[in-house]
Amino acid sequence: MVAHADLTADGWRPPGETIPRAGRRQAYKLRTRIRISQSGPDKLVPFDTDEDKSFADALDDDQSNAIFVAGYSATRFVEPGKFVASSALKSRSLRYQRVAGLFEDNVTLSPMQSWLPQLHARSAEAHARAINLINSVLPSNIRFSGEHDDRDEQYVFEFNGLRTPFGSLSDGYKAFVGWIGDLVGRLAEVAKPRQPFTDIPGLVLVDEIDLHLHPEWQRTVVPELAKAFPNIQFVLTSHSPLVAASLRKENIFVTGSREDGTASIDQFQEKVYGRSSEQLLLSSYFGLTNTRPDTFQDESRELFQRAARGDASAALDYLKKLSGTVPETGE
C-alpha cells in the first residue's frame, strides 16, 4: 500500500501545491510516501521524501506553523528540587521535547518554576491566565495562587485548606498537576501576545489518564479537560470503567490483538455513558465474566457443593456470602 499526500498546518493538499507560509519564512512543501510491506514477519514503514525540505528538518523547525502536539507517558513525573534542563534536551528541538516523554523513560516534565516566572516577567496578564487555566481542571479541594517557596524552590498549593508544597502532594495530584503545568507551559511557548492559551488548536496524547487518581476524580477528569481546552483534541488511554462511563461510545476505541498477532482498534455499539463500573466491567469493553476475586469464587463454589450434598449450615453460609453478610475467612 502506498499513501501519498502533502502535509500542511491546515490539512491535506494535493501533490505539487505549494504551502503558503507566514512572515519572512520561505514557502516549502512536504511530500511523504508511506510504503507498507506485507511480506515477512515484520511490517516496515519507511518514510521517503523527494523534496528539498525533509520531514526530519520540519520536526526540528521550532518556528513551524504546524499544529501544536504534546505527549505524556505513564512514567510522567516532575523533577524534584532545582530544575536544570539536561544538555540532551537543550540539543533537541522544542517540538520534540513536547513529545519526548512518550519515547524516553528518563525524560521529566518541565516544572512550573522553569517557565512560570519568565511568563510573569513578560506579561502579568498571561501569568494570571496560566494560573486560572491550571485551576480550571483541578478538583475544588486544591487551589493554586502562584505562590512560590523560594527556600524549597517549589510552588505552594492550598490543599484541603492547608498550605501544601508541591512535593508534599500525593502521587495522583503531583502526576496530574505536573503534566497539566507542563502542557500550559508548552502552550505559553507558542501563544502570540495576548492570545488566550485556550484558543490554540492542537493534539495532546496522555497515557493512562487515570494514573493515581482517586475514583471521584476519575469520574470528571475527561469532561473537565475537554471544557478547559476546547480546541485541543485529546487522545487518552485508560483502564478505568469510571473514565469510560464519562464518555460516549463514539469517543471510545478499544485496542487489542487479533489471532495472527496484529494489532486491532475497534469501536463497539454497546452503550457506555452513564453506566455503572460493574456494568462496564462485564460489558464488551472490558470482557470480564465476573468482578469477584478468584479466591471468593473458589470459596463460594466449595460452599455450594457442600450445600448440594445436604449441608444446611453451608447452604446458609453460601447465601450469606453472596449477600456480603458472612465474615471473611479467618476472621
CSV table of C-alpha atoms in Angstrom, one decimal:
chain,number,residue,atom,x,y,z
A,1,MET,CA,0.0,0.0,0.0
A,2,VAL,CA,1.3,3.5,-0.8
A,3,ALA,CA,-0.1,6.7,0.7
A,4,HIS,CA,1.0,9.9,-0.8
A,5,ALA,CA,0.0,13.4,0.3
A,6,ASP,CA,1.4,16.8,1.3
A,7,LEU,CA,1.2,17.6,5.0
A,8,THR,CA,0.3,21.1,5.9
A,9,ALA,CA,-0.7,23.0,9.0
A,10,ASP,CA,-4.4,23.3,7.9
A,11,GLY,CA,-5.0,19.9,6.4
A,12,TRP,CA,-4.0,18.0,3.3
A,13,ARG,CA,-3.2,19.5,-0.1
A,14,PRO,CA,-2.8,17.7,-3.4
A,15,PRO,CA,0.7,16.9,-4.5
A,16,GLY,CA,2.5,19.7,-6.2
A,17,GLU,CA,0.6,22.6,-4.5
A,18,THR,CA,2.9,24.9,-2.5
A,19,ILE,CA,2.2,25.5,1.1
A,20,PRO,CA,1.9,29.3,1.9
A,21,ARG,CA,4.0,30.3,4.9
A,22,ALA,CA,3.6,33.3,7.2
A,23,GLY,CA,6.1,36.1,7.9
A,24,ARG,CA,9.6,36.1,6.3
A,25,ARG,CA,9.9,32.3,6.0
A,26,GLN,CA,10.1,30.8,2.6
A,27,ALA,CA,7.4,28.6,1.3
A,28,TYR,CA,8.1,24.9,1.0
A,29,LYS,CA,6.2,21.7,0.7
A,30,LEU,CA,6.5,18.3,2.4
A,31,ARG,CA,5.8,15.2,0.4
A,32,THR,CA,6.0,11.9,2.2
A,33,ARG,CA,5.4,8.5,0.8
A,34,ILE,CA,4.5,5.6,3.2
A,35,ARG,CA,5.2,2.1,1.9
A,36,ILE,CA,3.9,-0.8,3.9
A,37,SER,CA,5.4,-4.2,3.0
A,38,GLN,CA,3.1,-7.1,3.6
A,39,SER,CA,5.8,-9.7,3.3
A,40,GLY,CA,7.8,-11.3,6.0
A,41,PRO,CA,7.1,-11.4,9.8
A,42,ASP,CA,7.9,-7.7,10.3
A,43,LYS,CA,6.0,-4.9,8.5
A,44,LEU,CA,8.3,-2.0,7.9
A,45,VAL,CA,7.0,1.5,7.3
A,46,PRO,CA,9.9,3.5,5.7
A,47,PHE,CA,9.4,7.3,5.1
A,48,ASP,CA,10.7,8.6,1.8
A,49,THR,CA,10.9,12.3,0.9
A,50,ASP,CA,11.6,13.8,-2.5
A,51,GLU,CA,11.6,17.5,-1.7
A,52,ASP,CA,14.4,19.8,-0.7
A,53,LYS,CA,12.9,20.2,2.8
A,54,SER,CA,12.9,16.8,4.5
A,55,PHE,CA,10.3,15.6,7.0
A,56,ALA,CA,13.0,15.4,9.7
A,57,ASP,CA,14.1,19.0,9.1
A,58,ALA,CA,10.5,20.1,9.7
A,59,LEU,CA,10.4,18.3,13.0
A,60,ASP,CA,13.4,20.3,14.1
A,61,ASP,CA,11.8,23.6,13.0
A,62,ASP,CA,10.7,25.4,16.2
A,63,GLN,CA,9.1,28.2,14.3
A,64,SER,CA,6.9,26.0,12.1
A,65,ASN,CA,3.2,26.8,11.9
A,66,ALA,CA,2.3,23.2,12.1
A,67,ILE,CA,-0.3,22.1,14.6
A,68,PHE,CA,0.7,22.0,18.3
A,69,VAL,CA,1.4,18.5,19.5
A,70,ALA,CA,2.3,17.3,23.1
A,71,GLY,CA,2.5,13.8,24.6
A,72,TYR,CA,2.7,12.4,28.1
A,73,SER,CA,3.6,8.8,29.0
A,74,ALA,CA,2.5,6.8,32.1
A,75,THR,CA,6.0,7.4,33.6
A,76,ARG,CA,5.5,11.2,33.7
A,77,PHE,CA,6.9,12.9,36.7
A,78,VAL,CA,8.3,16.3,37.7
A,79,GLU,CA,12.0,16.5,38.5
A,80,PRO,CA,12.2,17.3,42.3
A,81,GLY,CA,14.4,20.2,43.6
A,82,LYS,CA,16.0,22.8,41.4
A,83,PHE,CA,15.3,22.2,37.8
A,84,VAL,CA,18.2,22.1,35.4
A,85,ALA,CA,17.5,21.3,31.7
A,86,SER,CA,19.8,18.5,30.6
A,87,SER,CA,22.2,19.1,27.8
A,88,ALA,CA,20.4,16.4,25.8
A,89,LEU,CA,17.2,18.3,25.9
A,90,LYS,CA,19.0,21.5,25.1
A,91,SER,CA,20.2,19.9,21.9
A,92,ARG,CA,16.7,18.9,20.8
A,93,SER,CA,14.0,20.9,19.1
A,94,LEU,CA,11.2,22.3,21.2
A,95,ARG,CA,8.7,20.3,19.1
A,96,TYR,CA,10.4,17.0,20.0
A,97,GLN,CA,10.7,18.0,23.7
A,98,ARG,CA,6.9,18.2,23.8
A,99,VAL,CA,6.6,14.5,23.0
A,100,ALA,CA,9.9,13.1,24.2
A,101,GLY,CA,8.4,11.5,27.3
A,102,LEU,CA,6.4,9.1,25.1
A,103,PHE,CA,9.7,7.6,23.8
A,104,GLU,CA,12.2,8.1,26.6
A,105,ASP,CA,11.5,7.0,30.2
A,106,ASN,CA,14.2,9.3,31.7
A,107,VAL,CA,12.6,12.5,30.4
A,108,THR,CA,11.0,14.5,33.2
A,109,LEU,CA,8.3,17.1,32.9
A,110,SER,CA,9.1,20.8,33.0
A,111,PRO,CA,8.2,22.1,36.5
A,112,MET,CA,6.3,25.3,36.6
A,113,GLN,CA,9.3,27.1,38.1
A,114,SER,CA,11.1,26.6,34.8
A,115,TRP,CA,8.6,28.7,32.8
A,116,LEU,CA,6.0,30.5,35.0
A,117,PRO,CA,8.4,33.2,36.5
A,118,GLN,CA,9.5,34.1,32.9
A,119,LEU,CA,5.9,34.3,31.8
A,120,HIS,CA,5.1,36.7,34.7
A,121,ALA,CA,8.1,38.8,33.7
A,122,ARG,CA,6.8,39.1,30.1
A,123,SER,CA,3.1,39.6,30.9
A,124,ALA,CA,1.2,39.7,34.2
A,125,GLU,CA,-2.0,39.1,32.3
A,126,ALA,CA,-0.6,35.9,30.7
A,127,HIS,CA,0.6,34.8,34.1
A,128,ALA,CA,-2.8,35.1,35.5
A,129,ARG,CA,-4.4,33.3,32.6
A,130,ALA,CA,-2.0,30.4,33.1
A,131,ILE,CA,-2.9,30.1,36.8
A,132,ASN,CA,-6.6,30.2,36.1
A,133,LEU,CA,-6.3,27.6,33.4
A,134,ILE,CA,-4.5,25.2,35.8
A,135,ASN,CA,-7.1,25.8,38.5
A,136,SER,CA,-9.9,25.1,36.0
A,137,VAL,CA,-9.0,21.4,35.7
A,138,LEU,CA,-8.2,20.8,39.4
A,139,PRO,CA,-10.7,19.5,41.9
A,140,SER,CA,-12.3,22.0,44.2
A,141,ASN,CA,-10.2,20.9,47.2
A,142,ILE,CA,-6.9,22.1,45.7
A,143,ARG,CA,-6.1,25.7,44.5
A,144,PHE,CA,-3.1,27.3,43.1
A,145,SER,CA,-2.4,31.0,43.6
A,146,GLY,CA,1.1,31.2,42.1
A,147,GLU,CA,2.8,31.4,45.5
A,148,HIS,CA,6.4,30.2,45.3
A,149,ASP,CA,8.5,29.0,48.3
A,150,ASP,CA,12.0,30.4,47.4
A,151,ARG,CA,13.7,28.4,50.1
A,152,ASP,CA,12.4,25.0,48.9
A,153,GLU,CA,12.3,26.1,45.3
A,154,GLN,CA,8.8,24.8,44.6
A,155,TYR,CA,5.3,26.2,44.3
A,156,VAL,CA,2.8,26.0,47.1
A,157,PHE,CA,-0.8,24.9,46.8
A,158,GLU,CA,-3.8,25.2,49.1
A,159,PHE,CA,-4.9,21.6,49.6
A,160,ASN,CA,-7.9,20.9,51.8
A,161,GLY,CA,-7.5,24.3,53.4
A,162,LEU,CA,-3.8,23.7,54.2
A,163,ARG,CA,-0.7,25.4,52.7
A,164,THR,CA,1.0,22.4,50.9
A,165,PRO,CA,4.2,22.5,48.8
A,166,PHE,CA,4.0,20.6,45.5
A,167,GLY,CA,6.4,17.9,46.7
A,168,SER,CA,4.1,17.1,49.6
A,169,LEU,CA,1.1,16.4,47.4
A,170,SER,CA,0.0,12.8,46.8
A,171,ASP,CA,1.3,11.0,43.7
A,172,GLY,CA,-2.0,11.5,42.0
A,173,TYR,CA,-2.0,15.2,42.4
A,174,LYS,CA,1.7,15.5,41.5
A,175,ALA,CA,1.3,13.5,38.4
A,176,PHE,CA,-1.8,15.4,37.2
A,177,VAL,CA,-0.5,18.9,38.2
A,178,GLY,CA,2.8,18.0,36.7
A,179,TRP,CA,1.6,17.3,33.2
A,180,ILE,CA,-1.1,20.0,33.2
A,181,GLY,CA,1.6,22.5,34.3
A,182,ASP,CA,3.9,21.2,31.5
A,183,LEU,CA,1.1,21.5,28.9
A,184,VAL,CA,0.2,25.1,29.9
A,185,GLY,CA,3.9,26.0,29.8
A,186,ARG,CA,4.2,24.5,26.3
A,187,LEU,CA,1.1,26.4,25.1
A,188,ALA,CA,2.7,29.6,26.5
A,189,GLU,CA,5.7,28.9,24.3
A,190,VAL,CA,3.6,29.1,21.1
A,191,ALA,CA,1.0,31.6,22.1
A,192,LYS,CA,1.0,35.0,20.5
A,193,PRO,CA,1.0,38.2,22.6
A,194,ARG,CA,-2.4,38.5,24.4
A,195,GLN,CA,-3.6,35.3,22.9
A,196,PRO,CA,-5.7,33.1,25.3
A,197,PHE,CA,-4.0,29.7,25.6
A,198,THR,CA,-7.4,28.0,25.1
A,199,ASP,CA,-7.5,29.4,21.6
A,200,ILE,CA,-4.6,27.3,20.4
A,201,PRO,CA,-5.6,24.2,18.5
A,202,GLY,CA,-3.6,21.1,18.9
A,203,LEU,CA,-3.3,17.4,19.7
A,204,VAL,CA,-2.4,16.1,23.2
A,205,LEU,CA,-1.7,12.4,23.9
A,206,VAL,CA,-1.9,11.2,27.5
A,207,ASP,CA,-1.2,7.5,28.5
A,208,GLU,CA,-3.2,6.3,31.5
A,209,ILE,CA,-5.1,9.5,32.2
A,210,ASP,CA,-6.4,8.0,35.5
A,211,LEU,CA,-2.9,7.4,36.8
A,212,HIS,CA,-3.0,7.6,40.6
A,213,LEU,CA,-6.3,9.5,40.5
A,214,HIS,CA,-9.0,9.0,43.2
A,215,PRO,CA,-12.2,7.3,41.8
A,216,GLU,CA,-14.1,10.5,42.4
A,217,TRP,CA,-11.7,12.4,40.2
A,218,GLN,CA,-11.7,9.7,37.5
A,219,ARG,CA,-15.4,10.4,37.0
A,220,THR,CA,-14.8,14.1,36.0
A,221,VAL,CA,-11.3,14.4,34.7
A,222,VAL,CA,-12.0,13.9,30.9
A,223,PRO,CA,-15.1,16.3,30.8
A,224,GLU,CA,-13.1,18.9,32.7
A,225,LEU,CA,-10.2,18.7,30.3
A,226,ALA,CA,-12.5,19.0,27.3
A,227,LYS,CA,-14.2,22.1,28.8
A,228,ALA,CA,-10.9,23.8,29.8
A,229,PHE,CA,-9.2,23.1,26.5
A,230,PRO,CA,-11.9,23.4,23.8
A,231,ASN,CA,-9.5,23.5,20.9
A,232,ILE,CA,-7.3,20.6,21.9
A,233,GLN,CA,-8.0,17.1,20.6
A,234,PHE,CA,-7.1,14.7,23.4
A,235,VAL,CA,-6.1,11.1,22.8
A,236,LEU,CA,-6.2,9.3,26.1
A,237,THR,CA,-5.7,5.7,27.3
A,238,SER,CA,-7.3,4.3,30.4
A,239,HIS,CA,-8.3,1.0,32.0
A,240,SER,CA,-10.8,2.7,34.3
A,241,PRO,CA,-14.5,2.0,33.9
A,242,LEU,CA,-15.2,5.3,35.7
A,243,VAL,CA,-13.3,7.2,33.0
A,244,ALA,CA,-15.1,5.2,30.3
A,245,ALA,CA,-18.5,5.9,31.8
A,246,SER,CA,-17.9,9.7,31.4
A,247,LEU,CA,-17.7,9.3,27.6
A,248,ARG,CA,-20.0,8.5,24.6
A,249,LYS,CA,-19.3,5.3,22.7
A,250,GLU,CA,-18.4,7.3,19.6
A,251,ASN,CA,-15.3,8.6,21.5
A,252,ILE,CA,-14.0,5.2,22.6
A,253,PHE,CA,-11.7,3.0,20.7
A,254,VAL,CA,-10.8,-0.4,22.1
A,255,THR,CA,-7.3,-1.7,21.3
A,256,GLY,CA,-6.4,-5.4,21.2
A,257,SER,CA,-4.7,-8.0,19.1
A,258,ARG,CA,-6.0,-10.5,16.5
A,259,GLU,CA,-5.3,-14.2,16.3
A,260,ASP,CA,-2.5,-13.5,13.8
A,261,GLY,CA,-0.7,-11.2,16.3
A,262,THR,CA,-1.6,-7.9,14.5
A,263,ALA,CA,-3.0,-5.0,16.5
A,264,SER,CA,-6.7,-4.2,16.3
A,265,ILE,CA,-8.6,-1.0,17.0
A,266,ASP,CA,-12.4,-1.4,17.3
A,267,GLN,CA,-15.5,0.6,18.2
A,268,PHE,CA,-18.4,-1.1,19.8
A,269,GLN,CA,-22.1,-0.2,19.6
A,270,GLU,CA,-22.8,-1.0,23.3
A,271,LYS,CA,-23.8,2.0,25.4
A,272,VAL,CA,-21.1,3.4,27.7
A,273,TYR,CA,-22.1,6.8,29.0
A,274,GLY,CA,-23.6,6.8,32.5
A,275,ARG,CA,-23.3,3.1,33.2
A,276,SER,CA,-22.0,1.7,36.5
A,277,SER,CA,-18.5,0.3,36.9
A,278,GLU,CA,-20.0,-3.2,37.4
A,279,GLN,CA,-22.0,-2.9,34.2
A,280,LEU,CA,-19.0,-1.7,32.1
A,281,LEU,CA,-16.6,-4.3,33.5
A,282,LEU,CA,-19.0,-7.1,32.4
A,283,SER,CA,-19.6,-5.4,29.0
A,284,SER,CA,-17.8,-6.0,25.7
A,285,TYR,CA,-15.4,-3.1,26.5
A,286,PHE,CA,-13.7,-4.9,29.4
A,287,GLY,CA,-14.8,-8.5,28.7
A,288,LEU,CA,-14.9,-9.8,32.3
A,289,THR,CA,-17.3,-12.6,33.2
A,290,ASN,CA,-17.2,-11.8,36.9
A,291,THR,CA,-15.8,-9.0,39.0
A,292,ARG,CA,-15.3,-11.0,42.2
A,293,PRO,CA,-11.8,-12.3,43.1
A,294,ASP,CA,-10.9,-15.9,42.2
A,295,THR,CA,-10.5,-16.9,45.9
A,296,PHE,CA,-14.0,-15.7,46.6
A,297,GLN,CA,-15.3,-17.8,43.7
A,298,ASP,CA,-13.5,-20.9,45.0
A,299,GLU,CA,-14.8,-20.5,48.5
A,300,SER,CA,-18.4,-20.0,47.2
A,301,ARG,CA,-18.1,-23.0,44.9
A,302,GLU,CA,-17.0,-25.2,47.8
A,303,LEU,CA,-19.9,-23.9,50.0
A,304,PHE,CA,-22.3,-24.6,47.1
A,305,GLN,CA,-21.1,-28.2,46.7
A,306,ARG,CA,-21.4,-28.8,50.4
A,307,ALA,CA,-24.9,-27.4,50.4
A,308,ALA,CA,-25.8,-29.6,47.4
A,309,ARG,CA,-24.8,-32.6,49.5
A,310,GLY,CA,-27.3,-31.6,52.2
A,311,ASP,CA,-25.1,-29.4,54.5
A,312,ALA,CA,-27.7,-26.9,55.8
A,313,SER,CA,-25.1,-24.7,57.5
A,314,ALA,CA,-23.0,-24.5,54.3
A,315,ALA,CA,-26.2,-23.5,52.4
A,316,LEU,CA,-26.8,-20.7,54.9
A,317,ASP,CA,-23.2,-19.6,54.7
A,318,TYR,CA,-23.4,-19.7,50.9
A,319,LEU,CA,-26.4,-17.3,50.8
A,320,LYS,CA,-24.7,-15.0,53.4
A,321,LYS,CA,-21.5,-14.9,51.3
A,322,LEU,CA,-23.4,-13.9,48.2
A,323,SER,CA,-25.2,-11.2,50.1
A,324,GLY,CA,-22.0,-9.9,51.7
A,325,THR,CA,-23.0,-10.7,55.3
A,326,VAL,CA,-20.8,-13.6,56.1
A,327,PRO,CA,-17.4,-12.9,57.8
A,328,GLU,CA,-14.3,-13.3,55.6
A,329,THR,CA,-12.3,-16.5,56.0
A,330,GLY,CA,-10.0,-16.4,59.1
A,331,GLU,CA,-11.9,-13.5,60.8
